[in-house]
Amino acid sequence: MSDTVHLSLDDLRDLIKRCLTRNGCDDANADAIVNNMAWADANAATSHGIFRLPGYVASLKSGKVDGKAAPDVSVIAPAVARVDGKGGFAPLALERGIGKLVELAKAQGIAALSLNNIHHFAALWPEVEKVVEHDLCALAVTAASPMVAPAGGTKPFFGTNPIAFGWPRKDQPPVVFDMATARMARGEIMIAARDGHTVPDDAGIDENGNPTTDPNEILKGAQLPFGGYKGSAISMMVELLAGGLIGDLFSYESGAIDNKDGGPPRGGELILAMDPARFGNPDTWLDHSEDFFAELAKQSGARLPGSRRHKARLSTPETGVDIPKTLYDKVLELSD
Ligand code: NDP
């Protein structure tokens, strides 16, 4: 018996949509999540594809997230837009807000979008790429539940706090990096625990603050940021931008009110958009950065971040995707 199920992208989209609408999402929210989630699988970013669907459903069932939320967009300063997500999932809030961010950045040269009262459970590269499509560069950050101890500390405090950055390219997909600021993704630690593997000794600490390679002990204790105090400082910056700056929750505050249903915590996201044509030389910035990428590519072994995903997305519309049968069966059960 096969342990994966093969689906076309259309079938994958239908499966996700049926499950979400059966569990309380309206069409607008379901479609936005489908676009985000199926696009993640199409990009071989499986950790944020349909794998996340049971978590979304858990929060619909528990009532933590409103599947019918109608996000509200406003402009609160000449170069600052805000979306009140009204306690819904992030994808629809993003869909509604990105256009305004692009419009303001084109008008002002630089603009920011804050998303408040949302539940973010996805990768950040999709929103960054949506901004970069308009020849803008973009930076996105969001905080989450407390899982990571600050450098020198021993208790969960920061979220895994991802940061994503994108830069437009000439006739090519953009350069995009999107990474958690924890040494290891939470999901990777959970998979190591499930499969009985050890993890690197700088991935986390046990309940007593001692370094350990046992993922089960880390799950009881705390993860660590990447790069010691340097990653810890970047994670702190993410908290301050996605929480303090935009008037939303820090990870420890979000953790304190979370109902632990396994779905996405409540919080905020900040996205910055900058127009290189307005900062530097409008005629040469694109060629200038292409020279930079060409110089980097001269080093064998080096590659541009995002290229793995961009390669995958070329083939999946034809080939479809494989998802674990256990996950497929679970989604069918949740869709009944
Ligand atoms: P990875 O460590 O897998 O990848 C981080 C980045 O590094 C990617 O852009 C990747 O590009 C790039 N990269 C990987 N290897 C190389 C290489 N050899 N050379 C150049 N670039 C490389 O990501 P994480 O595990 O840290 O994060 C996974 C996802 O989790 C992110 O999308 C993040 O947004 C999401 N996340 C979301 C959270 C939330 O609250 N919503 C919380 C935490 C994480 P490529 O894709 O091309 O491999």
Coordinates of C-alpha atoms and ligand atoms in Angstrom, one line a residue:
M1 CA 0.0 0.0 0.0
S2 CA 1.3 3.4 -1.0
D3 CA 2.0 5.8 1.9
T4 CA 1.5 8.9 -0.2
V5 CA -1.4 10.1 -2.3
H6 CA -0.8 11.8 -5.6
L7 CA -2.9 14.9 -6.3
S8 CA -3.0 17.5 -9.1
L9 CA -2.8 21.0 -7.9
D10 CA -6.5 21.5 -8.8
D11 CA -7.5 18.5 -6.7
L12 CA -5.3 19.7 -3.8
R13 CA -7.1 23.1 -3.9
D14 CA -10.5 21.4 -4.0
L15 CA -9.6 19.2 -1.0
I16 CA -8.4 22.1 1.1
K17 CA -11.4 24.3 0.2
R18 CA -13.9 21.6 1.0
C19 CA -12.3 21.0 4.4
L20 CA -12.2 24.7 5.3
T21 CA -15.8 25.5 4.3
R22 CA -17.1 22.4 6.1
N23 CA -15.4 23.7 9.2
G24 CA -16.7 27.2 9.2
C25 CA -14.7 29.3 6.8
D26 CA -16.6 31.5 4.4
D27 CA -15.6 31.5 0.7
A28 CA -13.4 34.6 0.9
N29 CA -11.3 33.2 3.8
A30 CA -11.2 29.7 2.4
D31 CA -10.1 30.9 -1.0
A32 CA -7.3 33.0 0.5
I33 CA -6.0 30.1 2.6
V34 CA -6.3 27.7 -0.4
N35 CA -4.2 30.1 -2.5
N36 CA -1.5 30.3 0.2
M37 CA -1.5 26.7 1.2
A38 CA -1.6 25.0 -2.2
W39 CA 1.0 27.5 -3.4
A40 CA 3.3 26.4 -0.6
D41 CA 2.9 22.7 -1.7
A42 CA 3.4 23.8 -5.3
N43 CA 6.7 25.4 -4.2
A44 CA 7.8 22.3 -2.3
A45 CA 7.5 24.3 0.9
T46 CA 5.6 21.3 2.4
S47 CA 5.9 22.4 6.1
H48 CA 3.5 25.2 5.3
G49 CA 1.2 23.5 2.8
I50 CA -1.7 21.1 3.5
F51 CA 0.3 19.8 6.4
R52 CA -1.0 22.9 8.3
L53 CA -4.7 22.3 7.5
P54 CA -5.5 20.2 10.6
G55 CA -4.2 23.2 12.7
Y56 CA -6.4 25.6 10.9
V57 CA -9.4 23.3 11.4
A58 CA -8.6 22.9 15.1
S59 CA -8.8 26.7 15.6
L60 CA -12.1 26.9 13.7
K61 CA -13.5 24.2 15.8
S62 CA -12.3 25.6 19.1
G63 CA -13.6 29.1 18.1
K64 CA -10.1 30.7 18.6
V65 CA -10.1 31.9 15.0
D66 CA -13.1 33.5 13.1
G67 CA -13.3 31.8 9.7
K68 CA -15.7 34.5 8.5
A69 CA -13.6 37.5 9.6
A70 CA -13.8 40.5 7.2
P71 CA -10.5 42.3 7.5
D72 CA -10.6 46.1 7.4
V73 CA -7.9 48.1 5.6
S74 CA -7.1 51.7 6.5
V75 CA -4.4 54.2 5.8
I76 CA -3.1 55.6 9.2
A77 CA -0.2 57.8 8.0
P78 CA 1.0 58.9 4.6
A79 CA 3.1 55.8 4.2
V80 CA 1.5 53.4 6.7
A81 CA -1.5 51.2 6.0
R82 CA -3.1 48.9 8.6
V83 CA -5.3 45.9 8.3
D84 CA -7.4 44.9 11.2
G85 CA -7.7 41.1 10.7
K86 CA -10.7 41.0 13.1
G87 CA -9.4 37.7 14.7
G88 CA -9.3 35.8 11.4
F89 CA -6.5 33.9 9.6
A90 CA -3.7 35.9 8.0
P91 CA -4.2 35.1 4.3
L92 CA -7.3 37.1 3.7
A93 CA -5.9 40.1 5.7
L94 CA -2.8 39.9 3.5
E95 CA -4.8 39.7 0.3
R96 CA -6.8 42.8 1.2
G97 CA -3.7 44.8 2.4
I98 CA -0.9 44.2 -0.1
G99 CA -2.4 46.3 -2.8
K100 CA -2.5 49.3 -0.5
L101 CA 1.1 48.7 0.6
V102 CA 2.3 48.6 -3.0
E103 CA 0.3 51.8 -3.9
L104 CA 1.8 53.7 -0.9
A105 CA 5.3 52.5 -1.6
K106 CA 5.1 53.6 -5.2
A107 CA 3.8 57.0 -4.1
Q108 CA 6.2 57.6 -1.2
G109 CA 9.3 55.5 -2.0
I110 CA 8.9 53.5 1.2
A111 CA 5.8 52.2 3.0
A112 CA 4.7 49.9 5.7
L113 CA 1.8 47.6 6.2
S114 CA 0.8 46.4 9.7
L115 CA -1.5 43.5 10.1
N116 CA -3.1 43.3 13.5
N117 CA -5.4 40.8 15.2
I118 CA -4.5 38.0 12.9
H119 CA -3.5 34.3 13.3
H120 CA -0.4 33.6 11.2
F121 CA 0.4 29.9 10.5
A122 CA 2.1 30.2 7.1
A123 CA 5.4 31.0 5.5
L124 CA 6.2 34.6 4.8
W125 CA 7.7 34.3 1.3
P126 CA 4.2 34.4 -0.4
E127 CA 3.5 37.9 0.8
V128 CA 7.0 39.1 0.1
E129 CA 6.8 37.8 -3.4
K130 CA 3.5 39.6 -3.9
V131 CA 5.2 42.9 -3.1
V132 CA 8.3 42.2 -5.1
E133 CA 6.2 41.5 -8.2
H134 CA 5.8 45.2 -8.4
D135 CA 9.6 45.9 -8.6
L136 CA 9.7 46.8 -4.9
C137 CA 12.0 45.1 -2.3
A138 CA 10.2 43.8 0.7
L139 CA 10.8 42.8 4.3
A140 CA 8.3 40.9 6.5
V141 CA 8.4 39.8 10.1
T142 CA 5.9 38.1 12.5
A143 CA 6.1 36.8 16.0
A144 CA 4.4 33.7 17.4
S145 CA 4.0 31.7 20.6
P146 CA 6.9 31.5 23.1
M147 CA 9.3 28.7 22.2
V148 CA 12.8 30.1 22.1
A149 CA 14.9 31.2 25.1
P150 CA 16.9 34.5 24.7
A151 CA 20.7 34.0 24.6
G152 CA 21.8 33.3 28.1
G153 CA 18.2 32.6 29.3
T154 CA 16.6 29.2 30.0
K155 CA 12.9 29.7 29.4
P156 CA 10.7 30.1 26.2
F157 CA 10.2 33.7 25.5
F158 CA 10.6 34.5 21.8
G159 CA 8.6 33.0 19.0
T160 CA 10.5 31.2 16.2
N161 CA 10.1 34.7 14.7
P162 CA 10.6 34.4 11.0
I163 CA 12.0 37.2 8.8
A164 CA 11.7 37.2 5.0
F165 CA 13.3 39.5 2.5
G166 CA 12.8 39.8 -1.3
W167 CA 14.5 41.6 -4.1
P168 CA 13.2 41.9 -7.7
R169 CA 15.2 40.5 -10.6
K170 CA 15.3 41.1 -14.3
D171 CA 13.1 38.5 -16.2
Q172 CA 13.7 36.0 -13.4
P173 CA 12.0 35.0 -10.2
P174 CA 12.9 37.2 -7.3
V175 CA 15.6 36.5 -4.7
V176 CA 13.8 35.7 -1.5
F177 CA 15.0 34.4 1.8
D178 CA 12.5 33.4 4.5
M179 CA 13.8 31.9 7.7
A180 CA 12.9 31.3 11.3
T181 CA 15.3 33.0 13.8
A182 CA 15.4 29.8 15.9
R183 CA 18.3 27.4 15.3
M184 CA 15.9 24.8 14.1
A185 CA 12.3 24.9 13.0
R186 CA 9.8 23.7 15.6
G187 CA 8.5 21.1 13.1
E188 CA 11.9 19.6 12.6
I189 CA 12.4 19.1 16.3
M190 CA 8.9 17.5 16.6
I191 CA 9.8 15.2 13.7
A192 CA 13.1 14.2 15.3
A193 CA 11.2 13.4 18.5
R194 CA 8.7 11.3 16.6
D195 CA 11.4 9.4 14.7
G196 CA 13.8 9.0 17.7
H197 CA 16.6 11.1 16.3
T198 CA 18.9 13.4 18.1
V199 CA 19.3 17.1 17.1
P200 CA 22.4 19.4 17.1
D201 CA 23.5 20.5 20.6
D202 CA 22.8 24.1 20.0
A203 CA 19.2 23.6 19.0
G204 CA 17.8 23.8 22.5
I205 CA 18.0 23.2 26.2
D206 CA 16.2 21.0 28.7
E207 CA 13.9 22.2 31.5
N208 CA 16.9 22.9 33.7
G209 CA 18.6 25.0 31.1
N210 CA 21.2 22.4 30.1
P211 CA 22.2 21.8 26.5
T212 CA 20.7 18.6 25.1
T213 CA 20.5 16.7 21.8
D214 CA 17.3 15.0 22.9
P215 CA 14.3 16.7 21.0
N216 CA 11.8 15.5 23.7
E217 CA 13.8 17.4 26.4
I218 CA 13.9 20.5 24.2
L219 CA 10.1 20.3 23.7
K220 CA 9.8 20.4 27.5
G221 CA 12.5 23.0 27.8
A222 CA 13.2 25.7 25.2
Q223 CA 14.6 26.1 21.7
L224 CA 17.6 28.4 21.1
P225 CA 18.0 31.2 18.5
F226 CA 20.4 30.6 15.6
G227 CA 23.9 32.2 16.1
G228 CA 23.8 32.7 19.8
Y229 CA 23.4 36.3 21.0
K230 CA 23.3 37.6 17.4
G231 CA 20.3 35.5 16.4
S232 CA 18.8 36.4 19.8
A233 CA 19.1 40.1 19.0
I234 CA 17.4 39.6 15.6
S235 CA 14.6 37.6 17.2
M236 CA 14.1 40.5 19.7
M237 CA 14.0 42.9 16.8
V238 CA 11.2 40.8 15.2
E239 CA 9.2 40.9 18.5
L240 CA 9.6 44.7 18.7
L241 CA 8.6 45.3 15.0
A242 CA 5.7 42.8 14.9
G243 CA 4.5 43.5 18.4
G244 CA 5.8 46.7 20.0
L245 CA 5.9 48.9 16.9
I246 CA 2.5 48.0 15.5
G247 CA 0.7 47.7 18.8
D248 CA 0.2 43.9 18.8
L249 CA 1.1 41.0 21.1
F250 CA 4.6 39.9 22.0
S251 CA 5.0 36.1 21.8
Y252 CA 4.9 35.7 25.5
E253 CA 1.6 37.7 25.7
S254 CA 0.2 35.6 22.8
G255 CA 1.2 32.4 24.6
A256 CA -0.6 33.5 27.8
I257 CA -4.0 33.9 26.0
D258 CA -3.6 30.9 23.6
N259 CA -6.0 28.0 24.1
K260 CA -3.4 25.5 23.0
D261 CA -5.6 24.0 20.3
G262 CA -2.6 23.4 18.0
G263 CA -3.7 26.2 15.6
P264 CA -2.0 29.5 14.9
P265 CA -1.5 32.0 17.8
R266 CA -2.9 35.5 17.7
G267 CA -0.5 38.3 16.8
G268 CA 0.7 40.8 14.2
E269 CA 2.9 41.1 11.2
L270 CA 4.8 44.0 9.7
I271 CA 5.7 44.3 6.0
L272 CA 8.0 47.0 4.6
A273 CA 8.1 47.9 0.9
M274 CA 10.9 50.0 -0.7
D275 CA 11.1 51.3 -4.2
P276 CA 14.7 51.0 -5.5
A277 CA 13.8 53.4 -8.4
R278 CA 13.1 56.1 -5.8
F279 CA 16.1 55.6 -3.6
G280 CA 19.0 55.1 -6.1
N281 CA 19.3 55.4 -9.8
P282 CA 16.0 54.5 -11.5
D283 CA 17.8 53.5 -14.7
T284 CA 20.5 51.3 -13.4
W285 CA 19.5 49.7 -10.1
L286 CA 18.2 46.5 -11.7
D287 CA 21.3 45.9 -13.9
H288 CA 23.5 46.8 -10.9
S289 CA 21.9 44.2 -8.7
E290 CA 22.0 41.6 -11.5
D291 CA 25.8 42.2 -11.7
F292 CA 25.9 41.5 -7.9
F293 CA 24.0 38.2 -8.3
A294 CA 26.2 37.2 -11.3
E295 CA 29.3 37.8 -9.2
L296 CA 27.9 35.7 -6.3
A297 CA 27.1 32.9 -8.7
K298 CA 30.7 32.6 -9.8
Q299 CA 31.4 30.8 -6.5
S300 CA 30.6 27.1 -7.1
G301 CA 28.4 25.8 -4.3
A302 CA 26.7 29.1 -3.7
R303 CA 23.1 29.5 -4.6
L304 CA 20.5 32.2 -4.3
P305 CA 17.8 31.7 -1.6
G306 CA 14.4 30.9 -3.0
S307 CA 15.9 29.1 -6.1
R308 CA 14.9 25.7 -4.7
R309 CA 11.3 26.7 -4.4
H310 CA 11.3 28.5 -7.8
K311 CA 12.6 25.4 -9.5
A312 CA 9.9 23.2 -7.8
R313 CA 7.0 25.5 -8.9
L314 CA 7.9 25.1 -12.6
S315 CA 7.2 21.4 -12.5
T316 CA 4.3 20.9 -10.0
P317 CA 1.6 22.3 -12.2
E318 CA 2.4 19.3 -14.5
T319 CA 3.5 16.7 -12.0
G320 CA 1.2 17.5 -9.1
V321 CA 2.2 16.7 -5.5
D322 CA 2.5 13.8 -3.2
I323 CA 1.1 14.1 0.3
P324 CA 1.3 11.6 3.1
K325 CA -1.7 9.2 3.1
T326 CA -2.1 9.6 6.9
L327 CA -2.5 13.4 6.3
Y328 CA -4.9 12.8 3.3
D329 CA -7.1 10.5 5.4
K330 CA -7.1 13.0 8.3
V331 CA -8.2 15.8 5.9
L332 CA -11.0 13.6 4.5
E333 CA -12.2 12.8 8.1
L334 CA -12.1 16.5 8.9
S335 CA -14.2 17.3 5.8
D336 CA -17.1 14.9 6.6
Ligands
NDP1 P1 15.0 27.1 6.0 O1 16.2 27.0 7.0 O2 14.6 25.8 5.3 O3 15.4 28.1 4.8 C1 15.7 29.4 5.1 C2 16.0 30.2 3.8 O4 17.3 29.8 3.4 C3 15.1 29.9 2.6 O5 14.9 31.1 2.0 C4 16.0 29.0 1.8 O6 15.7 29.1 0.4 C5 17.4 29.5 2.1 N1 18.4 28.5 1.9 C6 18.4 27.2 2.4 N2 19.6 26.6 2.0 C7 20.3 27.5 1.3 C8 21.5 27.5 0.6 N3 22.3 26.4 0.7 N4 22.0 28.6 0.0 C9 21.2 29.7 0.0 N5 20.0 29.8 0.6 C10 19.5 28.7 1.2 O7 13.8 27.8 6.7 P2 13.3 27.8 8.2 O8 13.2 26.3 8.6 O9 14.0 28.7 9.0 O10 11.8 28.4 8.0 C11 10.8 27.6 7.3 C12 9.5 28.4 7.1 O11 8.9 28.5 8.3 C13 9.7 29.9 6.6 O12 8.9 30.0 5.4 C14 9.1 30.7 7.7 O13 8.3 31.9 7.2 C15 8.1 29.7 8.3 N6 7.8 30.1 9.7 C16 6.6 30.7 10.0 C17 6.2 31.1 11.3 C18 4.9 31.7 11.5 O14 4.7 32.1 12.7 N7 4.1 32.0 10.6 C19 7.1 30.8 12.4 C20 8.4 30.3 12.0 C21 8.7 29.9 10.7 P3 15.0 27.9 -0.4 O15 13.5 27.9 0.0 O16 15.2 28.2 -1.9 O17 15.6 26.6 0.0

